[in-house]
Short mmCIF file of C-alpha atoms and ligand atoms in Angstrom, two decimals:
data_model
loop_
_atom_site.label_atom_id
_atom_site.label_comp_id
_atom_site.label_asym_id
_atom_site.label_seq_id
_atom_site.Cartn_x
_atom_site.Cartn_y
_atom_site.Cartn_z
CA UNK A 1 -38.94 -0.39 43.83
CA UNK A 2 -39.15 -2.55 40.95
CA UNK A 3 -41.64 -0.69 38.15
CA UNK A 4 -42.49 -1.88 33.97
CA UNK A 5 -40.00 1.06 33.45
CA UNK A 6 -37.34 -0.41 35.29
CA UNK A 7 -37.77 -3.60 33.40
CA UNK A 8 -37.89 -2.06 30.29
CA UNK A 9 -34.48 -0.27 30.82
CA UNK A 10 -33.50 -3.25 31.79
CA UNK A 11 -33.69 -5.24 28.63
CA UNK A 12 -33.31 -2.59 26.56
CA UNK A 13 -29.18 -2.40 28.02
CA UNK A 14 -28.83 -5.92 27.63
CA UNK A 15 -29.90 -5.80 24.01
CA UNK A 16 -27.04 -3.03 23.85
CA UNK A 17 -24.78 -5.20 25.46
CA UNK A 18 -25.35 -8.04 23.15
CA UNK A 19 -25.06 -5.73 19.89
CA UNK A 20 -21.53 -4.36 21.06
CA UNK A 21 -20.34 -7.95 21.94
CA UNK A 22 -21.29 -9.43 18.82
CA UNK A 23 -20.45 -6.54 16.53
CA UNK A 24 -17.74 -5.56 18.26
CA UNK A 25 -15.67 -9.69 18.62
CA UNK A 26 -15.09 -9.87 14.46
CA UNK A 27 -13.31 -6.72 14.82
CA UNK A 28 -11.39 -7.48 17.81
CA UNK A 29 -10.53 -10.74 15.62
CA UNK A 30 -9.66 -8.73 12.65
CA UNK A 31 -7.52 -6.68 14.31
CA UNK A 32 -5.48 -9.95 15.78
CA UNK A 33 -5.85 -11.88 12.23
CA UNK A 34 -2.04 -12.20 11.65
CA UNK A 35 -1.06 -12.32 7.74
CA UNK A 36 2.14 -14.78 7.33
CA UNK A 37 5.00 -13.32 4.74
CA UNK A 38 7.48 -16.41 3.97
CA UNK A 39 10.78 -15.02 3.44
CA UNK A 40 12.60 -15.92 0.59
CA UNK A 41 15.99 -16.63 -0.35
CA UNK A 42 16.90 -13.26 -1.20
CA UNK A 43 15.98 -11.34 2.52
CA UNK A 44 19.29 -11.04 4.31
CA UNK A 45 17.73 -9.20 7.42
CA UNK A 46 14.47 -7.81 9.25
CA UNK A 47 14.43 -4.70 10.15
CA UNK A 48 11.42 -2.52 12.15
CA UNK A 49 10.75 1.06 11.07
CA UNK A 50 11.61 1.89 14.64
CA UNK A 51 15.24 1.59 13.89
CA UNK A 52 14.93 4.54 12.19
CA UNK A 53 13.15 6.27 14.97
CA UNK A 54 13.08 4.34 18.44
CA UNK A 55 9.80 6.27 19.80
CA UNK A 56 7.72 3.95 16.96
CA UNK A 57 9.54 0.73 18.95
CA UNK A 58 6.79 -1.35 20.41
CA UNK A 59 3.98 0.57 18.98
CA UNK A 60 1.01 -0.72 16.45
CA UNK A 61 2.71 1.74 13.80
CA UNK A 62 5.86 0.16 13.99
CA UNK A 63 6.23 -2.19 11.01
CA UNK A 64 9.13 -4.69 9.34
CA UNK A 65 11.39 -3.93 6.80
CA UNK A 66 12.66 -6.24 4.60
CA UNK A 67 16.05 -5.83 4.17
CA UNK A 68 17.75 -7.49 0.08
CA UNK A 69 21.27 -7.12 0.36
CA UNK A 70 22.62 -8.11 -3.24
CA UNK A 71 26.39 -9.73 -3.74
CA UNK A 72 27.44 -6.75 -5.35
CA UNK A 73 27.27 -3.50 -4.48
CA UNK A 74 25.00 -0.70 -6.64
CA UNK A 75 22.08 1.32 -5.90
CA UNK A 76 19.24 1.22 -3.28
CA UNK A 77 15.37 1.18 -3.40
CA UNK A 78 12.35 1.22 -1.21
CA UNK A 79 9.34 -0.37 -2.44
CA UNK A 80 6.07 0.62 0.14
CA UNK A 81 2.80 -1.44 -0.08
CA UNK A 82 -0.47 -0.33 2.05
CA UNK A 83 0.40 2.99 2.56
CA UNK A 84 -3.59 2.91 2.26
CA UNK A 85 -4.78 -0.41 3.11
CA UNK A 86 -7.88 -0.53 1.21
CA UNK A 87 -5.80 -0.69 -1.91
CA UNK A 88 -3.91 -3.66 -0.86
CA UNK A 89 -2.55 -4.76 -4.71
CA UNK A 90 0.70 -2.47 -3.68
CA UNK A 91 1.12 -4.69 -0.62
CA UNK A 92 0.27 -8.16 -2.58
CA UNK A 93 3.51 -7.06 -5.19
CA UNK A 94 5.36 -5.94 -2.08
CA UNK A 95 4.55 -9.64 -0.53
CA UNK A 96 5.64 -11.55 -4.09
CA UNK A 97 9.01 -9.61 -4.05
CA UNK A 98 9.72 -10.71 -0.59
CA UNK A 99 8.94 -14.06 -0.97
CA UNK A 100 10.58 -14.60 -4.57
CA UNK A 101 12.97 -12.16 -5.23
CA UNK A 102 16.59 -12.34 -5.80
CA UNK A 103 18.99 -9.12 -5.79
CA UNK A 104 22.54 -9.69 -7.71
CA UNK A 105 23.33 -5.89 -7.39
CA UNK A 106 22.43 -2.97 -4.83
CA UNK A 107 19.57 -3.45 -2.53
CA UNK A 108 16.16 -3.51 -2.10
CA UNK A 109 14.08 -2.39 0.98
CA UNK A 110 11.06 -3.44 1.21
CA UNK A 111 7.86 -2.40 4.07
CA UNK A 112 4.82 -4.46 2.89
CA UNK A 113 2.63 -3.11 5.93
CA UNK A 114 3.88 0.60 5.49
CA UNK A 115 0.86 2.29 7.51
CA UNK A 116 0.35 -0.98 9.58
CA UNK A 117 -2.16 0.54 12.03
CA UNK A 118 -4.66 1.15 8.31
CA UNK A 119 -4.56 -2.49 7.72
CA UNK A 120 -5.56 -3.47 11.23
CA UNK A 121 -8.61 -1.00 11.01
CA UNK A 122 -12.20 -1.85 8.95
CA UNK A 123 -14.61 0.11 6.87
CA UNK A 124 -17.47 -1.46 8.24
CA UNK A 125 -19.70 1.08 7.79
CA UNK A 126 -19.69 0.72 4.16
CA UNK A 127 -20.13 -3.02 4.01
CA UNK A 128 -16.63 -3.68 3.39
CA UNK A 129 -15.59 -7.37 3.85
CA UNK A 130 -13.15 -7.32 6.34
CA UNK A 131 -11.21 -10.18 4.87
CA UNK A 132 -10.25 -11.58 1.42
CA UNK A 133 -8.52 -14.72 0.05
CA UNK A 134 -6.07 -15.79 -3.32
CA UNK A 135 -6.17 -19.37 -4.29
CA UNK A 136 -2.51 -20.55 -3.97
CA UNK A 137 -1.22 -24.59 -4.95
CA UNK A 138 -1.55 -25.01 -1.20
CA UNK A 139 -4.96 -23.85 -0.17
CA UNK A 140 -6.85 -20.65 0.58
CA UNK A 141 -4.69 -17.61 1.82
CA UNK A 142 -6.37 -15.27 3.56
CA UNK A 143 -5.37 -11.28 4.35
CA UNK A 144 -7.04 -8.48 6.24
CA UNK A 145 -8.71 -6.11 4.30
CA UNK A 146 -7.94 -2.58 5.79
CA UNK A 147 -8.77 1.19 5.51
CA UNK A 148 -7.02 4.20 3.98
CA UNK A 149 -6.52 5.40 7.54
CA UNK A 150 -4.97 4.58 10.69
CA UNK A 151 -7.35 3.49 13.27
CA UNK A 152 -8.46 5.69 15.72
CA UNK A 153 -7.73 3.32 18.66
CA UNK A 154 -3.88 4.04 17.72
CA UNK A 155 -4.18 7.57 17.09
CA UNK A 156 -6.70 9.69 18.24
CA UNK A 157 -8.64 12.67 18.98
CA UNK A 158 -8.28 13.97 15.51
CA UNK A 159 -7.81 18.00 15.23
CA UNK A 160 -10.33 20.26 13.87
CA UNK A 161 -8.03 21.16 11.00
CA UNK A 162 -4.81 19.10 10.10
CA UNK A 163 -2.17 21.47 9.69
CA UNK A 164 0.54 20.19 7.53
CA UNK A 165 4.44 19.78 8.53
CA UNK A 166 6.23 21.89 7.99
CA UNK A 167 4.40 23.01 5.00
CA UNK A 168 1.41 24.85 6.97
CA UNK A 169 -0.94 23.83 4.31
CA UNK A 170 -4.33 23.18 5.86
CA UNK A 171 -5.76 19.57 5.07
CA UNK A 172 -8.77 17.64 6.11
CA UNK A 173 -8.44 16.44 10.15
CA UNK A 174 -8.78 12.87 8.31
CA UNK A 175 -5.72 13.10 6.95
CA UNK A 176 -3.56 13.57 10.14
CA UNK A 177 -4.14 9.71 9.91
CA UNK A 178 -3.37 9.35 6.37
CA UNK A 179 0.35 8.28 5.54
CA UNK A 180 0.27 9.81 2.19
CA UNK A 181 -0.93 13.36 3.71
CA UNK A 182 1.86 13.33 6.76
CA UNK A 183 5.07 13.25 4.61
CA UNK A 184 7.84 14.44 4.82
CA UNK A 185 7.03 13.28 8.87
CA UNK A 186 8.22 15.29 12.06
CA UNK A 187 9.78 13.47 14.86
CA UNK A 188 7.68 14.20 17.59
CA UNK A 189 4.83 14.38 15.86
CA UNK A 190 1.67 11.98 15.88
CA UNK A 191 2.04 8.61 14.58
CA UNK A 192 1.23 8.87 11.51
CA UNK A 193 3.76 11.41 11.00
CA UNK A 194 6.56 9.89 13.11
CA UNK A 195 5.57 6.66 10.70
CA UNK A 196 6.54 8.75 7.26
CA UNK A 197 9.62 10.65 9.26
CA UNK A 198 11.31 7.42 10.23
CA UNK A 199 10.94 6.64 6.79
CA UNK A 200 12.47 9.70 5.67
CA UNK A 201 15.44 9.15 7.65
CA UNK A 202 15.32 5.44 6.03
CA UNK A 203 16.06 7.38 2.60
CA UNK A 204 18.82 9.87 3.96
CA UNK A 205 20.56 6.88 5.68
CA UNK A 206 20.48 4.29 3.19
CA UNK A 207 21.18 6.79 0.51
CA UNK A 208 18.09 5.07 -1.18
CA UNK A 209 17.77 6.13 -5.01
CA UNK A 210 14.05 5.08 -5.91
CA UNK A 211 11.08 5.41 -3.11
CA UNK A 212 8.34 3.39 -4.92
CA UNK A 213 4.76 3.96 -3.28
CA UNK A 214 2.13 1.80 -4.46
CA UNK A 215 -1.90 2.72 -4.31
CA UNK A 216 -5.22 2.04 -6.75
CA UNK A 217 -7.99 4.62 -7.66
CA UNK A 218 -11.07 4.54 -8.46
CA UNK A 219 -12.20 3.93 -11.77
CA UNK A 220 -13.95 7.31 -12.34
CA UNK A 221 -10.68 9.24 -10.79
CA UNK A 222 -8.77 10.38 -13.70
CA UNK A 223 -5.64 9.74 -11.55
CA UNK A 224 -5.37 6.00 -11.86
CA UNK A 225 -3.16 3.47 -14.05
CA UNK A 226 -0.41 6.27 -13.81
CA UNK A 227 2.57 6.98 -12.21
CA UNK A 228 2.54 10.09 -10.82
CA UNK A 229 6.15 12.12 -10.51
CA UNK A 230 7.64 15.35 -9.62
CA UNK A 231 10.07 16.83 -12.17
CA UNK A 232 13.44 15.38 -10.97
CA UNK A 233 11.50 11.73 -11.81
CA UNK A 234 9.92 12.42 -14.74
CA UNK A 235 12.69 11.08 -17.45
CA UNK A 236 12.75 7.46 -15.92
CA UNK A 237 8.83 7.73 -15.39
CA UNK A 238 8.07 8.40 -18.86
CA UNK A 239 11.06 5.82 -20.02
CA UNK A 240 8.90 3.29 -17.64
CA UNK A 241 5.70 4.06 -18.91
CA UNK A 242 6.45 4.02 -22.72
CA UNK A 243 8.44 0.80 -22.46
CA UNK A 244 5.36 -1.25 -20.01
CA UNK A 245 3.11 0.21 -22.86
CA UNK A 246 4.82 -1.00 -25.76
CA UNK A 247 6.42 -4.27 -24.58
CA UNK A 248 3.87 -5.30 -21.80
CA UNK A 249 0.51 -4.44 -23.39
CA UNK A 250 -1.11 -2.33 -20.95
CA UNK A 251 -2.03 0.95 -21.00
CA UNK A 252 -0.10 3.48 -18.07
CA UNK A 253 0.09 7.02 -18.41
CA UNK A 254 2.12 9.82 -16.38
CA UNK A 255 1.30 12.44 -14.29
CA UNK A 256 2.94 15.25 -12.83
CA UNK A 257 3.15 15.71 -8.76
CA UNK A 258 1.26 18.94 -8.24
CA UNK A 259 3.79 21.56 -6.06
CA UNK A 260 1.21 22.84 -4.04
CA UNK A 261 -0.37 19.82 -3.01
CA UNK A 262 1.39 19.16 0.47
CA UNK A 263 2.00 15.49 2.23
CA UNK A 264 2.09 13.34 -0.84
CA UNK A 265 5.01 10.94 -1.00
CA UNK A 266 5.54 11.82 -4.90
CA UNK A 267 5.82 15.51 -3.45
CA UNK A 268 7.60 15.32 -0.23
CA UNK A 269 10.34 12.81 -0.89
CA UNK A 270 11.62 14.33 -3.29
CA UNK A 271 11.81 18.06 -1.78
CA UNK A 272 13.05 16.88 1.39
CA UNK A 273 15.57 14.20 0.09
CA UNK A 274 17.96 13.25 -2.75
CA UNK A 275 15.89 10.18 -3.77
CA UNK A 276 13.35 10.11 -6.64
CA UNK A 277 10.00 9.51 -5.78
CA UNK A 278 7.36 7.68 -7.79
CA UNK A 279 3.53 6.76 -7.06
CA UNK A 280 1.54 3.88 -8.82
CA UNK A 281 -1.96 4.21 -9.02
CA UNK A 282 -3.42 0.54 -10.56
CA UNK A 283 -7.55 0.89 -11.31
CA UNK A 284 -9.73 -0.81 -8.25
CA UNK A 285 -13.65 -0.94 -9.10
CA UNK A 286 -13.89 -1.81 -5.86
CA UNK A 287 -13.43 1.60 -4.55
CA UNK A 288 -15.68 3.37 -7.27
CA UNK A 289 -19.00 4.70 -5.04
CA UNK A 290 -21.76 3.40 -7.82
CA UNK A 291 -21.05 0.21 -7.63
CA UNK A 292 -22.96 -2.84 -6.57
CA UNK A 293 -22.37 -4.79 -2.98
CA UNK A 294 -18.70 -4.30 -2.18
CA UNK A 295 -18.15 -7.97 -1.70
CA UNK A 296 -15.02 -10.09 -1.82
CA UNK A 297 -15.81 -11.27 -5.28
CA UNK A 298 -16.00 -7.83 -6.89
CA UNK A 299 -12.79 -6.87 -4.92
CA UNK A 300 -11.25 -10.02 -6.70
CA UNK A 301 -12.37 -9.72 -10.07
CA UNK A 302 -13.28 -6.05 -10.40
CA UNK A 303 -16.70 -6.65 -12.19
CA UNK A 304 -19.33 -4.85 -11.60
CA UNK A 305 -22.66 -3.90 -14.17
CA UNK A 306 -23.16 -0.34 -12.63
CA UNK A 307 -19.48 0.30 -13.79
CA UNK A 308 -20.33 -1.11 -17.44
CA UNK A 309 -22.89 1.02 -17.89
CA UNK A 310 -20.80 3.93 -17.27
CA UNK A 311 -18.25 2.68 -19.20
CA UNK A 312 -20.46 2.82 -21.88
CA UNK A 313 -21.37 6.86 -21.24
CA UNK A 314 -18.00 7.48 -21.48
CA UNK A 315 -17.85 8.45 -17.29
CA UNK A 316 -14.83 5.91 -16.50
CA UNK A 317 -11.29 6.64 -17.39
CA UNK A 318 -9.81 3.49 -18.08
CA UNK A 319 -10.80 1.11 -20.74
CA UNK A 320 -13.66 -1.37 -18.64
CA UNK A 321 -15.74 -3.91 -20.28
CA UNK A 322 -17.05 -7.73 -19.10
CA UNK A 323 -13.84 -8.64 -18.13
CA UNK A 324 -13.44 -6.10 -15.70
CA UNK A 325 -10.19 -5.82 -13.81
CA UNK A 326 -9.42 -7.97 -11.88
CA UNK A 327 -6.93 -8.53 -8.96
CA UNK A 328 -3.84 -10.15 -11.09
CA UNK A 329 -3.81 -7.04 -13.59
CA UNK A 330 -3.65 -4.52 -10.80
CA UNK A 331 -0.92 -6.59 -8.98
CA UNK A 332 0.72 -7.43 -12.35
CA UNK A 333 0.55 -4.01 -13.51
CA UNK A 334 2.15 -3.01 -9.88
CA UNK A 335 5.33 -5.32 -10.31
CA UNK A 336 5.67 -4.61 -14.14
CA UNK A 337 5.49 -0.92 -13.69
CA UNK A 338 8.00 -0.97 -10.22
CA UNK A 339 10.51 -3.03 -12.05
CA UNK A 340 10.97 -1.04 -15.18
CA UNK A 341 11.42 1.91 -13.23
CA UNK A 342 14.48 0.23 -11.37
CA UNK A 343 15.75 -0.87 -14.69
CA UNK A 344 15.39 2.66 -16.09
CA UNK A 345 17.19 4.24 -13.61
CA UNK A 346 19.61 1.52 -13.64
CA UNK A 347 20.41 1.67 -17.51
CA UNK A 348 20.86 5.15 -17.25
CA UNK A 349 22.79 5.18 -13.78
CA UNK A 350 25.16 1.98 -13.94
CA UNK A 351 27.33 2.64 -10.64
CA UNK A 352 23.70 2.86 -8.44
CA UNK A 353 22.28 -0.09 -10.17
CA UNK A 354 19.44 -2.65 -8.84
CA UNK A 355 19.64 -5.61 -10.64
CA UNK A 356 16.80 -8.41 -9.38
CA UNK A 357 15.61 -11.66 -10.52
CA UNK A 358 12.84 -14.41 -10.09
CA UNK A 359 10.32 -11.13 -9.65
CA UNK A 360 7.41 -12.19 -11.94
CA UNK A 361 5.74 -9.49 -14.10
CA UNK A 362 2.50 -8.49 -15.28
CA UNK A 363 1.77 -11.36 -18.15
CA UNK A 364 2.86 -14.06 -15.83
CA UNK A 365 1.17 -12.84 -12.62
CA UNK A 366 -2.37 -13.11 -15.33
CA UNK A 367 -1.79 -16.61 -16.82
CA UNK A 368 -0.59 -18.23 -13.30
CA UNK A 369 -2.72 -15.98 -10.80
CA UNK A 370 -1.20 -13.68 -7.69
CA UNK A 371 -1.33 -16.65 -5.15
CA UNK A 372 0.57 -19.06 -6.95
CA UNK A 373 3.53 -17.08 -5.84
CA UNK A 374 2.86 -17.79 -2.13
CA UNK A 375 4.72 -20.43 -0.29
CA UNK A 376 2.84 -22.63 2.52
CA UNK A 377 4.04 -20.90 6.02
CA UNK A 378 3.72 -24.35 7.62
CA UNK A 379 6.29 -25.47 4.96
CA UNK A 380 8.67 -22.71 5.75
CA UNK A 381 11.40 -22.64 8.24
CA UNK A 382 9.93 -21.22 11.82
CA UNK A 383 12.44 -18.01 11.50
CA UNK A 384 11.65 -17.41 7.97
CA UNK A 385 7.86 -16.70 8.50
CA UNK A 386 6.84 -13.03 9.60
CA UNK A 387 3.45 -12.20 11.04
CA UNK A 388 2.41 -9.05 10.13
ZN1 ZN B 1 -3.91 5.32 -2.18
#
């Protein structure tokens, strides 16, 4: 029999209904928002992760890799962008290299997307935009904004207590989705860590020299606008870091991996390979916690008053002021930073050289901003123009 209850229980499920549906359709449509990567002249093949490691094939962690061959042969490096997707400067540089870069000697591989599953999950529940867009000569371009971790609808329950392999260090059960906590990778592990293993295998195969990972700190984290390196690539860190300083006007400082720290890509590719691993860290205000609404313009520009005021107590540990920092220094300081290390190691190792062109760095991603080195997909060959 029908009662006021009944009624009331009623509604009360439709209004649930109608919350999930329209909360729930802009993430469905984030997670389907495709970002188009032209390919320039310089990528002589596609690749997916899963070639590395067939059980990724057809999954949401499987992810391209852009393959520069150069005419002569030399050296080999890997360049990774959104290994945490809320710090998506890494991928940006990652993107400009694909699109513009030429290789004369050794080759380049290059994963844009390298935890893809991070970039097509949200942070919604801190008021994250779930979107953001670069002014390029064509129009608008517009990328997903994504989180630090794999979603959970690609890799889930989470344990209690992440135990690290094959370290056996205990870690936060977050970071079983983390790609810079599940190096060096296990085969038949989760995701996450089959996603860092094929990668590792990527290295031994290739005989890759340089594994370049790319992230951005907070502002108040003393480990940002670094590289960070483990002993064996310290010399061509420091070489990197002295010359961008001097020549390029910027201030970048080193630190050392920690040994006991397990799961870190500056840590783990090095131990468990013969390449030399290096981290980037460029400043993002964005990320600080006291900041002001984490909107699209302070993502782009990196302005924010709360920070200022900080600033001026002496709590931040980069130099901040009006000017904040925006966008083009963090992706400028990414593709400055990544190609004096290649040169460094170059110079002092001519036989495994990488020699690349037409790769624009820091000074002329600021005057000419990070979208004017994005070409018009609907200009672009069909074939050329990845969906990622
Ligand atoms: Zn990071």
């Amino acid at each position: 029999m029908k009662t006021a209850g009944t009624g009331f229980r009623l509604a009360a499920a439709l209004a649930v209904i109608i919350i999930l549906i329209t909360g729930g359709r802009p993430l469905r449509e984030h997670r389907q928002f495709p970002v188009e990567i032209v390919c320039g002249p310089g990528v002589t093949e596609i690749r997916p992760l899963s070639h590395y490691l067939p059980a990724l094939k057809d999954t949401p962690a499987d992810t391209p890799v852009f393959i520069l061959r150069g005419t002569e042969t030399g050296g080999a490096a890997l360049i990774m962008g959104n290994t945490h997707a809320n710090e998506p400067e890494g991928m940006l540089a990652v993107a400009i290299m694909i699109e513009n870069a030429l290789v004369e000697k050794g080759t380049l591989y290059l994963i844009p997307f390298f935890n893809r599953s991070a970039s097509l999950n949200t942070r919604p529940g801190e008021g994250y935009p779930l979107y953001f867009s670069l002014l390029t000569p064509w129009g608008q371009k517009k990328f997903r904004l994504g989180n630090r971790d794999a979603s959970p609808l690609d890799q889930w329950p989470d344990p209690d207590v992440y135990i690290h392999y094959p370290e056996k260090q205990m870690l936060s059960y977050l970071d079983i989705r983390n790609t810079n906590r599940t190096w060096p990778g296990r085969r038949n592990g989760l995701p996450m860590e089959q996603v860092t293993f094929a990668a590792m295998e990527l290295l031994r195969r290739e005989r890759v020299d340089m594994a370049i990972d790319l992230h951005g700190a907070e502002t108040m984290f003393p480990v940002t606008n670094c590289i960070v390196a483990p002993e064996k690539s310290m010399r061509i860190a420091t070489l990197a870091s002295l010359t961008v300083k001097s020549m390029e006007g910027f201030e970048n400082h080193l630190e050392s991996s920690p040994e006991k720290f397990r799961g870190l890509s500056h840590r783990e590719i090095g131990d468990y390979s013969d390449t030399l691993p290096f981290l980037l860290e460029a400043p993002i205000p964005f990320l600080d916690q006291p900041t002001g609404a984490k909107t699209e313009q302070l993502f782009l520009d990196g302005r924010d008053d709360f920070l200022l005021s900080l600033a001026g107590q002496k709590k931040l540990f980069v130099p901040y002021d009006q000017s904040g920092w925006p966008l083009d220094r963090r992706v400028g300081q990414h593709l400055s930073v990544t190609l004096e290390i290649i040169r460094q190691f170059s110079r002092k190792t001519p036989e495994r050289a990488v020699v690349i062109r037409n790769v624009p760095r820091y000074s002329e991603i600021v005057t000419k901003g990070t979208g004017s080195y994005f070409h018009h997909p609907a200009s672009a060959e069909k074939d050329r123009v990845v969906k990622l």
